Amino acid sequence: MDHSSPIVPVIMAGGAGTRLWPLSRDTMPKQFIALLDEGQSTFQATLRRVAARGFDRPIVVTNHDFRFICAEQMQGIGIEGDIVLEPERRDSAAAVAVGALLAHRRNPDSVCAVLASDHVVTQEEGLLDAIREAAAAARGGWIMTLGITPDHASSAYGYIQPAEEAISGRARAITRFVEKPDVETAQRYLDEGYSWNSGNFVFGAELMLQELHAHAPEVLEGARDALEGATRDLDFLRLDQASFARCPRISIDYAVMEKTQAGGVLAAEFGWSDIGSWDSLHAMKAKDTSGNVLEGDVRAIDTTNSFVRSDNMLTTVLGLDSAVVVTTHDAVLVAARSHVAEVKRLVAQLAGEGRREAGEHLRVHRPWGWYQRIDIGAGFQVKHICVKPGGVLSLQRHFHRAEHWVVVRGTAEVTLDGKVALYHENEAAYIPVGAVHRLHNPGKIDLKLIEVQVGSYTGEDDIVRIEDVYSRG
Amino acid sequence: MDHSSPIVPVIMAGGAGTRLWPLSRDTMPKQFIALLDEGQSTFQATLRRVAARGFDRPIVVTNHDFRFICAEQMQGIGIEGDIVLEPERRDSAAAVAVGALLAHRRNPDSVCAVLASDHVVTQEEGLLDAIREAAAAARGGWIMTLGITPDHASSAYGYIQPAEEAISGRARAITRFVEKPDVETAQRYLDEGYSWNSGNFVFGAELMLQELHAHAPEVLEGARDALEGATRDLDFLRLDQASFARCPRISIDYAVMEKTQAGGVLAAEFGWSDIGSWDSLHAMKAKDTSGNVLEGDVRAIDTTNSFVRSDNMLTTVLGLDSAVVVTTHDAVLVAARSHVAEVKRLVAQLAGEGRREAGEHLRVHRPWGWYQRIDIGAGFQVKHICVKPGGVLSLQRHFHRAEHWVVVRGTAEVTLDGKVALYHENEAAYIPVGAVHRLHNPGKIDLKLIEVQVGSYTGEDDIVRIEDVYSRG
């Protein structure tokens, strides 16, 4: 085995969670949100972290729905990588299989570092050291889990019991995995030197494929066929849907780690959090002298140990302790910190009612930019539309609405029934009902326009796409 | 004295409080807000209540700033009255003096019922009975206060000690007024038969003028001169500013009630509340089985004894007890019910910072209708404008912005540099920078339009009013 082969980061970015709702939603999950002070998402932070000596070009495994956010965020920090699109969610074993197969194609001696993209790490060097040390063990034939040395008896994580004897350095063989315990059991685990299972792994691609073949052959076959049938779509590698759907929905822990004889754990501390709830976000952020984390346009009086964030309007808090208050453009959450686990149930209830807010933000990201509804009423709707330089909306028509476009910034190239014209700031275009039209930003700065739709029906589905550079249906 | 002379309701509607912020604001105080289920304001409910047998045309005393809201709300319930405009706030003695003077002009034998417009009364007949009974005592030469029979030892109200002997029926002479006590003292007052001072009065106009002359001559003289110098402005009687400013700022309690020998109190129960805080609003509303009052687009899980209201976006609450959550278009308040008295301090702090939200709503009421900002950014602003049938904006021009108007409902008559044209739904008008223009709704239904302003400065003060049917500066 070539000990100098670089480590291939496999970034897992396909998950969608509701535990940080209303900020995190199905269409914009937490790994893509700037939850931390640096103004970058944990996905971006994860990528930057492994843009280091000894690491290869990253492989990003994400969901088809997140492809444009993903590409935009990578572009935003100037990091390139291979973006693999899962047509649907099949849990972590399938994603790990895809990552191992691609790394193996690059070099059969590849060592993969499978990293969650929605975790926070405050001690980056500590994580890199742990990965490098785990990689050394991996080159010696171990499938390594990054364990976290617990700082309290948490019942929120699974635990890993290490063997007595060391493999090398901090690496130990795994004696057993245990599910999330109650707090008393957790304290015993802590006393006995167990570590938390962080869900980050380091292994030789070859060995992982062997173990998948032995313990989860259907996952491996589905992933292999999905890659063989994959198609290029712009810069993305889109896995074959039918093949990928054959992968059983199973986590890599169940599929391989609990069965393999080669499982190892390297326990370390590197300021880790999986920010699995508003409470854990509060726990990991710097607090003021009252124990509060206050973000955005927020005022708090007689308030303690609370997390208050506003992305939008003035949010005021009086006389609360241990509360979470989150204001977004279209939803407000107020919760006792002790009840944040119930956010999941709340969002499920909202989804059951068919509420858009359960899964979608008011600002909708598109490959060409974004739009956001700013007003709606009987017979009309108003949107703020932003088109990135070079962005092109599909050639389209509507049967139930006319549109008035007022350019407030930049320049628009408007195609209307075959004729092309430029509109500058403070100019307005009118798109009659039924007219075939296209909007394009030919300039160097963002194009911003206000769209006033007038018609008896202004739903998103009143659209016929005649042509689309982004290959959408 | 003519015992059949009608009672003249004098409605006090000039106050502005912050204790129900963010719903109640300086420019839209709580008496004009539909706080109750019936969809009408307490001002409207007060007027309807005394549109009864034995009551004369009401006199409404309000602030100049509220004249259009006031007129609109009276029109909304089809009740006419005399609207007197105070050019500034001078506390209740001056307003009572004005009311008594006007009632005296109608008939020297008038009996006035001075009623707060921001109180809730759930037993209307009980109040009317109390007023009629108090009026009988007033005709016998007493200045009556409506007292409330306490149902608990509250420290939030001033108390009135009645004399042992009755004037007639429930009416008693007043022994003394006492300030808000602590809870132990309040309990003693309750045991000894004191009543709460509700701030509602019934008296003969002639006697009140005599007592003002004796005890607060400056108030009476200021009020008299302000009425003599008053001008008609549309349907309003605008008091003379310089004269009115000479009235000392003093309450009618201090100016007259605590000094007169003719003070009487009639204690009654009629489901009264002065809704002086979010907590008292919670107290008086019907609650669900968890003790919650939930209004608007609200979801609450594991939440008890709380008041949650949203006028706007989805508002969710998890695991709170005894909390107040109020979401409006531009501000959110989250408070422990035990801390609602601090709302005043919060709003003062916001006002000190120069925050618009402290005193103004996003929707701004005008004599012709209203407007509301729906988006703002560098170089542009978008407003939703609603013009009532017959409403006319001033003839105006702007130096820094052009305006695009898209009619989404109704018909607009647009005057532009002297030319008049009609615009219907789905038609757009363009107002260049500097153009003299006017907007008018000539139709029978509300005119709604979306205004997109484009320019380097979009502040409200970039306006030159050339002509205004509502006599604004």
GROMACS .gro file of C-alpha atoms in nm, chain B residues 244-445:
model
  202
  717PHE     CA    1  -5.521   7.461   2.460
  718ALA     CA    2  -5.150   7.454   2.537
  719ARG     CA    3  -5.225   7.682   2.834
  720CYS     CA    4  -5.425   7.406   3.005
  721PRO     CA    5  -5.207   7.252   3.276
  722ARG     CA    6  -5.136   6.883   3.225
  723ILE     CA    7  -5.345   6.737   3.501
  724SER     CA    8  -5.592   6.453   3.537
  725ILE     CA    9  -5.956   6.519   3.626
  726ASP     CA   10  -5.900   6.314   3.942
  727TYR     CA   11  -5.634   6.552   4.073
  728ALA     CA   12  -5.792   6.866   3.928
  729VAL     CA   13  -6.147   6.816   4.052
  730MET     CA   14  -6.243   6.481   4.200
  731GLU     CA   15  -6.006   6.491   4.494
  732LYS     CA   16  -6.106   6.848   4.581
  733THR     CA   17  -6.477   6.875   4.522
  734GLN     CA   18  -6.731   6.826   4.802
  735ALA     CA   19  -6.973   6.689   4.542
  736GLY     CA   20  -6.779   6.371   4.455
  737GLY     CA   21  -6.980   6.051   4.452
  738VAL     CA   22  -6.912   5.691   4.353
  739LEU     CA   23  -7.139   5.423   4.218
  740ALA     CA   24  -6.977   5.083   4.244
  741ALA     CA   25  -7.092   4.815   4.002
  742GLU     CA   26  -6.981   4.504   3.820
  743PHE     CA   27  -7.014   4.496   3.443
  744GLY     CA   28  -6.729   4.274   3.325
  745TRP     CA   29  -6.490   4.564   3.317
  746SER     CA   30  -6.122   4.564   3.220
  747ASP     CA   31  -5.894   4.848   3.122
  748ILE     CA   32  -5.677   4.595   2.930
  749GLY     CA   33  -5.373   4.768   3.072
  750SER     CA   34  -5.134   4.490   2.972
  751TRP     CA   35  -5.107   4.171   2.770
  752ASP     CA   36  -5.167   3.987   3.093
  753SER     CA   37  -5.503   4.155   3.152
  754LEU     CA   38  -5.602   4.086   2.791
  755HIS     CA   39  -5.520   3.719   2.853
  756ALA     CA   40  -5.720   3.730   3.174
  757MET     CA   41  -6.036   3.857   3.009
  758LYS     CA   42  -6.039   3.636   2.699
  759ALA     CA   43  -6.193   3.290   2.669
  760LYS     CA   44  -5.922   3.025   2.709
  761ASP     CA   45  -5.886   2.672   2.578
  762THR     CA   46  -5.850   2.374   2.813
  763SER     CA   47  -5.477   2.447   2.853
  764GLY     CA   48  -5.548   2.804   2.960
  765ASN     CA   49  -5.424   2.942   2.630
  766VAL     CA   50  -5.559   3.222   2.414
  767LEU     CA   51  -5.445   3.150   2.057
  768GLU     CA   52  -5.527   3.402   1.783
  769GLY     CA   53  -5.433   3.400   1.417
  770ASP     CA   54  -5.192   3.165   1.242
  771VAL     CA   55  -5.063   3.002   1.559
  772ARG     CA   56  -4.961   2.649   1.664
  773ALA     CA   57  -4.889   2.565   2.027
  774ILE     CA   58  -4.759   2.234   2.162
  775ASP     CA   59  -4.712   2.155   2.533
  776THR     CA   60  -4.796   2.516   2.605
  777THR     CA   61  -5.013   2.639   2.892
  778ASN     CA   62  -5.166   2.961   3.027
  779SER     CA   63  -5.027   3.164   2.741
  780PHE     CA   64  -5.142   3.435   2.504
  781VAL     CA   65  -5.023   3.385   2.147
  782ARG     CA   66  -5.136   3.613   1.866
  783SER     CA   67  -5.013   3.648   1.511
  784ASP     CA   68  -5.138   3.917   1.275
  785ASN     CA   69  -4.906   3.797   1.009
  786MET     CA   70  -4.687   3.491   0.983
  787LEU     CA   71  -4.697   3.138   1.120
  788THR     CA   72  -4.610   3.157   1.488
  789THR     CA   73  -4.525   2.839   1.677
  790VAL     CA   74  -4.479   2.782   2.048
  791LEU     CA   75  -4.332   2.478   2.221
  792GLY     CA   76  -4.322   2.398   2.588
  793LEU     CA   77  -4.388   2.741   2.736
  794ASP     CA   78  -4.599   2.831   3.036
  795SER     CA   79  -4.750   3.173   3.114
  796ALA     CA   80  -4.596   3.342   2.812
  797VAL     CA   81  -4.707   3.617   2.576
  798VAL     CA   82  -4.609   3.592   2.210
  799VAL     CA   83  -4.727   3.860   1.969
  800THR     CA   84  -4.622   3.869   1.604
  801THR     CA   85  -4.699   4.171   1.386
  802HIS     CA   86  -4.580   4.266   1.037
  803ASP     CA   87  -4.257   4.417   1.161
  804ALA     CA   88  -4.197   4.318   1.523
  805VAL     CA   89  -4.221   4.019   1.753
  806LEU     CA   90  -4.268   4.031   2.129
  807VAL     CA   91  -4.200   3.729   2.348
  808ALA     CA   92  -4.253   3.788   2.719
  809ALA     CA   93  -4.315   3.608   3.041
  810ARG     CA   94  -4.663   3.710   3.161
  811SER     CA   95  -4.499   3.813   3.487
  812HIS     CA   96  -4.290   4.066   3.294
  813VAL     CA   97  -4.547   4.236   3.072
  814ALA     CA   98  -4.521   4.556   3.273
  815GLU     CA   99  -4.170   4.585   3.127
  816VAL     CA  100  -4.309   4.630   2.776
  817LYS     CA  101  -4.327   5.004   2.848
  818ARG     CA  102  -3.956   5.009   2.928
  819LEU     CA  103  -3.873   4.809   2.618
  820VAL     CA  104  -4.065   5.048   2.395
  821ALA     CA  105  -3.901   5.348   2.561
  822GLN     CA  106  -3.563   5.191   2.487
  823LEU     CA  107  -3.658   5.134   2.124
  824ALA     CA  108  -3.787   5.489   2.094
  825GLY     CA  109  -3.459   5.612   2.241
  826GLU     CA  110  -3.277   5.427   1.966
  827GLY     CA  111  -3.496   5.602   1.710
  828ARG     CA  112  -3.660   5.279   1.599
  829ARG     CA  113  -3.967   5.339   1.383
  830GLU     CA  114  -4.124   5.021   1.522
  831ALA     CA  115  -4.152   5.187   1.864
  832GLY     CA  116  -4.428   5.421   1.748
  833GLU     CA  117  -4.540   5.335   1.396
  834HIS     CA  118  -4.684   5.036   1.218
  835LEU     CA  119  -4.572   4.929   0.875
  836ARG     CA  120  -4.920   5.005   0.747
  837VAL     CA  121  -4.969   5.380   0.750
  838HIS     CA  122  -5.324   5.516   0.756
  839ARG     CA  123  -5.405   5.826   0.557
  840PRO     CA  124  -5.733   6.010   0.499
  841TRP     CA  125  -5.752   5.855   0.152
  842GLY     CA  126  -5.671   5.497   0.261
  843TRP     CA  127  -5.341   5.339   0.356
  844TYR     CA  128  -5.002   5.226   0.229
  845GLN     CA  129  -4.761   4.961   0.345
  846ARG     CA  130  -4.399   4.905   0.248
  847ILE     CA  131  -4.352   4.551   0.121
  848ASP     CA  132  -3.988   4.565   0.016
  849ILE     CA  133  -3.694   4.802   0.030
  850GLY     CA  134  -3.336   4.783  -0.090
  851ALA     CA  135  -3.055   4.993  -0.236
  852GLY     CA  136  -3.216   5.233  -0.482
  853PHE     CA  137  -3.573   5.109  -0.460
  854GLN     CA  138  -3.879   5.065  -0.245
  855VAL     CA  139  -4.205   4.881  -0.309
  856LYS     CA  140  -4.538   4.977  -0.154
  857HIS     CA  141  -4.885   4.834  -0.154
  858ILE     CA  142  -5.127   5.128  -0.176
  859CYS     CA  143  -5.499   5.114  -0.109
  860VAL     CA  144  -5.719   5.414  -0.199
  861LYS     CA  145  -6.076   5.417  -0.074
  862PRO     CA  146  -6.358   5.498  -0.317
  863GLY     CA  147  -6.345   5.873  -0.367
  864GLY     CA  148  -6.002   5.899  -0.204
  865VAL     CA  149  -5.760   6.152  -0.353
  866LEU     CA  150  -5.389   6.178  -0.279
  867SER     CA  151  -5.233   6.520  -0.279
  868LEU     CA  152  -5.109   6.676  -0.602
  869GLN     CA  153  -4.740   6.618  -0.556
  870ARG     CA  154  -4.395   6.570  -0.701
  871HIS     CA  155  -4.072   6.399  -0.599
  872PHE     CA  156  -3.716   6.506  -0.677
  873HIS     CA  157  -3.535   6.178  -0.619
  874ARG     CA  158  -3.759   5.898  -0.729
  875ALA     CA  159  -3.960   5.779  -1.023
  876GLU     CA  160  -4.267   5.566  -0.958
  877HIS     CA  161  -4.418   5.272  -1.142
  878TRP     CA  162  -4.780   5.206  -1.052
  879VAL     CA  163  -4.940   4.875  -1.140
  880VAL     CA  164  -5.313   4.862  -1.073
  881VAL     CA  165  -5.406   4.521  -0.930
  882ARG     CA  166  -5.765   4.601  -0.831
  883GLY     CA  167  -6.012   4.876  -0.910
  884THR     CA  168  -5.959   5.180  -1.127
  885ALA     CA  169  -5.712   5.466  -1.087
  886GLU     CA  170  -5.750   5.816  -1.219
  887VAL     CA  171  -5.399   5.947  -1.266
  888THR     CA  172  -5.318   6.311  -1.322
  889LEU     CA  173  -4.973   6.356  -1.472
  890ASP     CA  174  -4.840   6.699  -1.560
  891GLY     CA  175  -5.192   6.823  -1.614
  892LYS     CA  176  -5.321   6.529  -1.817
  893VAL     CA  177  -5.580   6.294  -1.669
  894ALA     CA  178  -5.612   5.927  -1.763
  895LEU     CA  179  -5.782   5.616  -1.625
  896TYR     CA  180  -5.590   5.299  -1.547
  897HIS     CA  181  -5.763   4.967  -1.494
  898GLU     CA  182  -5.653   4.637  -1.345
  899ASN     CA  183  -5.332   4.508  -1.504
  900GLU     CA  184  -5.239   4.851  -1.641
  901ALA     CA  185  -4.934   5.044  -1.536
  902ALA     CA  186  -4.854   5.414  -1.511
  903TYR     CA  187  -4.509   5.567  -1.499
  904ILE     CA  188  -4.437   5.884  -1.300
  905PRO     CA  189  -4.097   6.029  -1.396
  906VAL     CA  190  -3.882   6.213  -1.144
  907GLY     CA  191  -4.011   6.568  -1.097
  908ALA     CA  192  -4.348   6.512  -1.265
  909VAL     CA  193  -4.650   6.670  -1.096
  910HIS     CA  194  -4.898   6.393  -1.028
  911ARG     CA  195  -5.207   6.294  -0.840
  912LEU     CA  196  -5.379   5.962  -0.773
  913HIS     CA  197  -5.756   5.937  -0.732
  914ASN     CA  198  -5.999   5.650  -0.693
  915PRO     CA  199  -6.309   5.754  -0.891
  916GLY     CA  200  -6.472   5.410  -0.848
  917LYS     CA  201  -6.699   5.227  -0.610
  918ILE     CA  202  -6.449   4.968  -0.480
   0.00000   0.00000   0.00000
